[in-house]
Short mmCIF file of C-alpha atoms in Angstrom, two decimals:
data_model
loop_
_atom_site.label_atom_id
_atom_site.label_comp_id
_atom_site.label_asym_id
_atom_site.label_seq_id
_atom_site.Cartn_x
_atom_site.Cartn_y
_atom_site.Cartn_z
CA UNK J 1 -39.15 -6.11 -7.71
CA UNK J 2 -36.05 -5.00 -9.68
CA UNK J 3 -33.07 -7.37 -9.83
CA UNK J 4 -30.69 -4.32 -10.39
CA UNK J 5 -27.81 -3.94 -8.00
CA UNK J 6 -27.88 -0.52 -6.04
CA UNK J 7 -25.81 2.33 -7.69
CA UNK J 8 -22.36 3.04 -6.29
CA UNK J 9 -20.51 6.13 -5.84
CA UNK J 10 -16.89 7.03 -5.43
CA UNK J 11 -15.64 9.76 -3.09
CA UNK J 12 -12.06 10.72 -2.35
CA UNK J 13 -10.24 12.07 0.69
CA UNK J 14 -7.90 15.11 0.42
CA UNK J 15 -4.45 13.51 0.10
CA UNK J 16 -5.51 10.64 -2.17
CA UNK J 17 -7.54 12.72 -4.74
CA UNK J 18 -4.71 12.12 -7.42
CA UNK J 19 -5.36 8.31 -7.34
CA UNK J 20 -9.26 8.52 -6.90
CA UNK J 21 -9.56 10.61 -9.90
CA UNK J 22 -7.72 7.93 -12.00
CA UNK J 23 -9.81 4.98 -10.29
CA UNK J 24 -12.93 7.02 -11.23
CA UNK J 25 -11.87 7.46 -14.66
CA UNK J 26 -11.03 3.62 -15.02
CA UNK J 27 -14.65 3.02 -13.81
CA UNK J 28 -16.18 5.52 -16.09
CA UNK J 29 -17.77 7.46 -13.17
CA UNK J 30 -17.54 11.07 -11.82
CA UNK J 31 -15.99 11.52 -8.22
CA UNK J 32 -18.57 12.19 -5.90
CA UNK J 33 -19.09 15.75 -4.52
CA UNK J 34 -17.69 16.21 -1.02
CA UNK J 35 -16.64 19.17 1.14
CA UNK J 36 -14.02 19.19 3.85
CA UNK J 37 -14.10 22.51 5.84
CA UNK J 38 -11.05 23.42 7.97
CA UNK J 39 -11.42 25.55 11.19
CA UNK J 40 -8.73 27.82 12.45
CA UNK J 41 -7.54 25.45 15.24
CA UNK J 42 -7.02 22.55 12.78
CA UNK J 43 -10.23 20.84 13.27
CA UNK J 44 -12.35 19.86 10.13
CA UNK J 45 -15.79 18.86 9.08
CA UNK J 46 -16.61 16.40 6.40
CA UNK J 47 -20.02 16.72 4.38
CA UNK J 48 -21.37 14.90 1.28
CA UNK J 49 -22.68 17.49 -1.18
CA UNK J 50 -25.13 15.07 -2.87
CA UNK J 51 -27.48 12.33 -1.76
CA UNK J 52 -26.06 8.98 -0.85
CA UNK J 53 -29.18 7.35 0.51
CA UNK J 54 -29.41 3.75 -0.31
CA UNK J 55 -26.10 3.94 -2.41
CA UNK J 56 -23.10 1.54 -2.26
CA UNK J 57 -20.26 4.23 -1.38
CA UNK J 58 -16.55 3.71 -1.85
CA UNK J 59 -14.41 6.05 0.23
CA UNK J 60 -10.84 6.28 -1.05
CA UNK J 61 -8.21 7.42 1.34
CA UNK J 62 -4.63 6.25 2.37
CA UNK J 63 -3.73 6.60 6.05
CA UNK J 64 -0.09 7.74 5.28
CA UNK J 65 1.26 10.40 7.69
CA UNK J 66 -0.16 12.82 9.21
CA UNK J 67 -2.85 11.63 11.49
CA UNK J 68 -5.33 13.92 9.65
CA UNK J 69 -5.66 11.45 6.89
CA UNK J 70 -7.09 8.74 9.22
CA UNK J 71 -9.30 11.02 11.07
CA UNK J 72 -10.68 12.38 7.65
CA UNK J 73 -11.46 8.86 6.53
CA UNK J 74 -13.27 8.10 9.81
CA UNK J 75 -15.36 11.35 9.43
CA UNK J 76 -15.99 10.50 5.83
CA UNK J 77 -17.17 6.92 7.10
CA UNK J 78 -19.34 8.53 9.87
CA UNK J 79 -20.92 11.06 7.57
CA UNK J 80 -21.88 8.26 5.04
CA UNK J 81 -23.38 6.18 7.77
CA UNK J 82 -25.46 9.16 8.89
CA UNK J 83 -26.55 10.05 5.43
CA UNK J 84 -28.16 6.39 5.05
CA UNK J 85 -25.74 4.97 2.68
CA UNK J 86 -26.52 1.38 1.86
CA UNK J 87 -23.08 0.09 2.39
CA UNK J 88 -19.73 1.71 3.08
CA UNK J 89 -16.52 0.34 1.67
CA UNK J 90 -13.26 1.96 2.77
CA UNK J 91 -10.53 1.83 -0.02
CA UNK J 92 -7.22 2.25 1.72
CA UNK J 93 -4.35 1.47 -0.64
CA UNK J 94 -1.86 2.24 2.06
CA UNK J 95 -3.01 1.13 5.40
CA UNK J 96 -0.91 2.93 8.04
CA UNK J 97 0.32 1.74 11.69
CA UNK J 98 0.41 -1.72 10.09
CA UNK J 99 3.96 -2.30 11.50
CA UNK J 100 2.56 -2.17 15.07
CA UNK J 101 0.72 -5.58 14.70
CA UNK J 102 1.80 -7.35 17.85
CA UNK J 103 3.34 -6.89 21.28
CA UNK J 104 7.20 -7.19 20.54
CA UNK J 105 8.00 -5.72 24.09
CA UNK J 106 6.12 -4.96 27.30
CA UNK J 107 3.71 -2.36 27.55
CA UNK J 108 3.28 -1.13 23.87
CA UNK J 109 0.16 -0.50 21.87
CA UNK J 110 -1.01 -2.70 18.88
CA UNK J 111 -1.76 0.34 16.74
CA UNK J 112 -3.15 -1.56 13.74
CA UNK J 113 -5.82 -3.32 15.86
CA UNK J 114 -6.74 -0.07 17.25
CA UNK J 115 -7.11 1.37 13.70
CA UNK J 116 -9.16 -1.62 12.47
CA UNK J 117 -11.34 -0.94 15.71
CA UNK J 118 -11.82 2.63 14.73
CA UNK J 119 -12.87 1.93 11.26
CA UNK J 120 -15.12 -0.89 12.27
CA UNK J 121 -16.90 1.26 15.09
CA UNK J 122 -17.08 4.25 12.39
CA UNK J 123 -19.14 2.02 10.51
CA UNK J 124 -17.42 0.38 7.40
CA UNK J 125 -18.96 -2.70 5.90
CA UNK J 126 -15.87 -3.65 3.97
CA UNK J 127 -12.26 -2.81 3.41
CA UNK J 128 -10.24 -2.82 0.34
CA UNK J 129 -6.50 -2.39 0.77
CA UNK J 130 -3.10 -3.36 -0.56
CA UNK J 131 0.04 -5.13 0.65
CA UNK J 132 -0.45 -5.06 4.30
CA UNK J 133 2.82 -5.23 6.36
CA UNK J 134 1.56 -8.40 7.94
CA UNK J 135 -1.36 -10.57 6.53
CA UNK J 136 -2.79 -11.45 9.98
CA UNK J 137 -4.01 -7.65 10.14
CA UNK J 138 -6.96 -9.06 8.05
CA UNK J 139 -8.04 -10.90 11.15
CA UNK J 140 -8.29 -7.71 13.12
CA UNK J 141 -11.41 -6.82 11.30
CA UNK J 142 -14.88 -8.44 11.76
CA UNK J 143 -15.97 -7.36 8.06
CA UNK J 144 -14.69 -8.65 4.95
CA UNK J 145 -11.18 -7.54 3.82
CA UNK J 146 -10.06 -7.60 0.17
CA UNK J 147 -6.17 -7.72 0.37
CA UNK J 148 -4.87 -6.87 -2.90
CA UNK J 149 -1.08 -7.17 -4.04
CA UNK J 150 1.07 -4.74 -6.05
CA UNK J 151 2.71 -7.61 -7.85
CA UNK J 152 -0.05 -7.27 -10.33
CA UNK J 153 1.58 -4.34 -11.56
CA UNK J 154 5.15 -4.98 -10.71
CA UNK J 155 5.50 -8.23 -12.48
CA UNK J 156 4.68 -7.03 -15.89
CA UNK J 157 7.26 -4.32 -15.32
CA UNK J 158 9.96 -6.66 -14.29
CA UNK J 159 9.12 -8.88 -17.29
CA UNK J 160 9.58 -5.89 -19.53
CA UNK J 161 13.12 -5.39 -18.38
CA UNK J 162 14.02 -8.97 -19.73
CA UNK J 163 16.70 -9.40 -16.93
CA UNK J 164 19.08 -12.42 -17.26
CA UNK J 165 20.44 -14.17 -14.34
CA UNK J 166 17.92 -12.78 -12.20
CA UNK J 167 17.70 -13.35 -8.30
CA UNK J 168 14.81 -12.29 -6.17
CA UNK J 169 15.84 -10.84 -2.68
CA UNK J 170 14.27 -9.79 0.56
CA UNK J 171 16.13 -7.16 2.65
CA UNK J 172 15.11 -8.85 5.78
CA UNK J 173 13.99 -12.39 7.02
CA UNK J 174 10.48 -10.89 7.69
CA UNK J 175 9.86 -10.25 4.04
CA UNK J 176 10.95 -13.84 3.03
CA UNK J 177 7.38 -15.05 2.31
CA UNK J 178 6.57 -11.97 0.09
CA UNK J 179 9.86 -12.37 -1.95
CA UNK J 180 9.26 -16.10 -2.30
CA UNK J 181 6.12 -15.55 -4.23
CA UNK J 182 8.06 -13.48 -6.75
CA UNK J 183 10.98 -16.15 -6.79
CA UNK J 184 8.42 -19.01 -7.58
CA UNK J 185 6.70 -16.87 -10.41
CA UNK J 186 10.01 -16.17 -12.15
CA UNK J 187 11.45 -19.48 -11.28
CA UNK J 188 14.40 -17.59 -9.91
CA UNK J 189 16.62 -18.15 -6.80
CA UNK J 190 15.90 -16.57 -3.51
CA UNK J 191 18.27 -14.52 -1.52
CA UNK J 192 17.78 -13.40 1.98
CA UNK J 193 19.36 -10.55 4.06
CA UNK J 194 19.68 -10.96 7.97
CA UNK J 195 19.77 -7.62 9.69
CA UNK J 196 20.13 -6.66 13.18
CA UNK J 197 18.79 -3.29 14.23
CA UNK J 198 20.33 -0.92 16.74
CA UNK J 199 16.84 0.88 17.05
CA UNK J 200 13.94 1.66 14.98
CA UNK J 201 14.89 2.79 11.46
CA UNK J 202 18.71 1.97 12.13
CA UNK J 203 20.32 -1.17 11.07
CA UNK J 204 23.61 -2.16 12.87
CA UNK J 205 24.62 -5.16 11.02
CA UNK J 206 23.48 -7.06 7.77
CA UNK J 207 24.47 -10.24 6.22
CA UNK J 208 23.57 -11.96 2.94
CA UNK J 209 22.34 -15.47 2.81
CA UNK J 210 22.61 -16.67 -0.86
CA UNK J 211 24.72 -15.94 -3.98
CA UNK J 212 24.42 -12.74 -5.90
CA UNK J 213 27.70 -12.79 -7.77
CA UNK J 214 27.18 -11.83 -11.40
CA UNK J 215 23.37 -11.75 -10.97
CA UNK J 216 20.78 -9.09 -11.43
CA UNK J 217 19.06 -8.77 -8.13
CA UNK J 218 15.44 -7.47 -7.59
CA UNK J 219 14.82 -6.58 -3.80
CA UNK J 220 11.15 -6.86 -2.85
CA UNK J 221 9.74 -5.15 0.13
CA UNK J 222 6.27 -3.82 1.25
CA UNK J 223 7.41 -0.21 2.00
CA UNK J 224 10.42 2.12 2.05
CA UNK J 225 10.53 4.53 4.88
CA UNK J 226 14.09 6.04 5.50
CA UNK J 227 15.60 3.71 2.79
CA UNK J 228 18.31 2.79 5.39
CA UNK J 229 17.81 -1.06 5.10
CA UNK J 230 17.10 -1.21 1.36
CA UNK J 231 20.28 0.88 0.58
CA UNK J 232 22.41 -1.07 2.98
CA UNK J 233 21.20 -4.29 1.35
CA UNK J 234 21.78 -2.91 -2.18
CA UNK J 235 25.38 -1.72 -1.42
CA UNK J 236 26.27 -4.96 0.23
CA UNK J 237 25.03 -6.93 -2.72
CA UNK J 238 27.03 -4.85 -5.12
CA UNK J 239 30.00 -5.40 -2.98
CA UNK J 240 29.48 -9.18 -3.17
CA UNK J 241 29.42 -9.02 -6.96
CA UNK J 242 25.90 -8.30 -8.25
CA UNK J 243 25.60 -6.88 -11.76
CA UNK J 244 22.65 -4.85 -10.87
CA UNK J 245 20.29 -4.29 -7.85
CA UNK J 246 16.68 -2.93 -8.31
CA UNK J 247 13.98 -2.63 -5.52
CA UNK J 248 10.31 -3.12 -5.57
CA UNK J 249 8.27 -1.35 -2.86
CA UNK J 250 4.51 -1.15 -2.66
CA UNK J 251 4.41 2.04 -0.45
CA UNK J 252 6.62 4.98 -0.89
CA UNK J 253 6.77 6.41 2.57
CA UNK J 254 10.08 8.08 1.76
CA UNK J 255 10.92 9.83 5.03
CA UNK J 256 13.83 12.29 4.80
CA UNK J 257 16.61 11.28 3.84
CA UNK J 258 15.25 8.40 1.84
CA UNK J 259 15.60 10.05 -1.54
CA UNK J 260 19.06 11.27 -0.92
CA UNK J 261 20.17 7.73 0.17
CA UNK J 262 18.81 5.96 -2.78
CA UNK J 263 20.36 8.46 -5.17
CA UNK J 264 23.76 7.77 -3.65
CA UNK J 265 23.33 4.06 -3.18
CA UNK J 266 24.10 1.15 -5.47
CA UNK J 267 20.60 0.89 -6.54
CA UNK J 268 19.90 0.97 -10.16
CA UNK J 269 16.27 1.70 -9.87
CA UNK J 270 13.41 1.86 -7.38
CA UNK J 271 9.85 0.96 -8.44
CA UNK J 272 6.96 2.26 -6.29
CA UNK J 273 3.17 1.95 -6.53
CA UNK J 274 1.21 5.14 -6.24
CA UNK J 275 -0.58 4.14 -3.03
CA UNK J 276 1.23 7.34 -1.46
CA UNK J 277 1.87 10.38 -3.60
CA UNK J 278 5.55 10.72 -4.39
CA UNK J 279 7.43 13.38 -6.53
CA UNK J 280 9.92 11.43 -8.68
CA UNK J 281 11.87 14.65 -9.15
CA UNK J 282 13.09 14.15 -5.58
CA UNK J 283 14.60 10.83 -6.44
CA UNK J 284 16.27 10.33 -9.97
CA UNK J 285 16.10 6.56 -9.62
CA UNK J 286 12.40 6.19 -8.74
CA UNK J 287 9.80 4.76 -11.21
CA UNK J 288 6.01 4.77 -10.28
CA UNK J 289 3.78 2.23 -11.38
CA UNK J 290 -0.17 3.04 -11.16
CA UNK J 291 -2.52 0.82 -9.14
CA UNK J 292 -5.52 2.81 -10.34
CA UNK J 293 -6.69 0.20 -12.88
CA UNK J 294 -6.16 -2.80 -10.17
CA UNK J 295 -8.28 -0.89 -7.76
CA UNK J 296 -11.00 0.07 -10.20
CA UNK J 297 -11.23 -3.51 -11.39
CA UNK J 298 -11.74 -4.56 -7.65
CA UNK J 299 -14.25 -2.21 -6.90
CA UNK J 300 -16.16 -3.32 -10.07
CA UNK J 301 -15.91 -7.00 -9.06
CA UNK J 302 -17.07 -6.36 -5.52
CA UNK J 303 -20.00 -4.33 -6.78
CA UNK J 304 -20.81 -7.07 -9.30
CA UNK J 305 -20.49 -9.96 -6.47
CA UNK J 306 -17.60 -11.43 -8.54
CA UNK J 307 -14.34 -13.14 -7.53
CA UNK J 308 -11.24 -10.86 -7.20
CA UNK J 309 -8.72 -13.63 -6.87
CA UNK J 310 -8.37 -14.24 -10.57
CA UNK J 311 -6.67 -10.73 -10.95
CA UNK J 312 -3.80 -11.97 -8.52
CA UNK J 313 -0.67 -12.97 -10.62
CA UNK J 314 0.86 -14.23 -7.45
#
């Protein structure tokens, strides 16, 4: 009997093709052939245009809006299962619906659990994702979850700036744990913002806990949606005497009018990963750091049954 591991193939959904191409290039493989046929009423059909029988299959697709991206991923998983793939690994750089991870008021859905159930029922054997909104979402799955961190690409970038008198800040108390890991790594003070929301995506009041006077502030968050919170925090810190304010955000959701708000804010720069496609021409202050190498390395380690923890900086 051969001791060789089964071959693996990499396929991409429609909207994450730009990232999948870079991941495949880093792995030294060609993207697999797949066809997505659209019907007049909006329905679509997924088919693999090559044999995947007995193969380890990696399906790359973020589930950012709209819902077609999630449905496309589910159909890719189902098609792979019916084509007798040996194992099916969903690579989801941005896991959508993650903000709905608990019942924070009566009679609401827990959407992230529902999405986990849908992917599991469709037939995934493993999930590789990055910077979930809440770590406990990993527990919604009954299959292994490899949870990566964009800090692996953000930290080298921040180090290259050689900022003096740096402080790490979180735009809300909920992100304190994430920001604290950066603060420990850089041996920098931690500043928190306490916000009160009037409603979803609208901040009514914000206060700063900590000293930012004459400091270079780096705000750390998992995503930027409408940019209301991050811009309000940056403007407030500038009013309190900060030298400069930058922001790190793993996922650039950037719903309108986010780009406009950032351009008009006190932010010096916003650094995103490319988990979601974003046109930097829309936002003059945006910088995009590629996560393709990190995901390629993880895929190779998973395939070779090696530990992935050694690639984490924090």
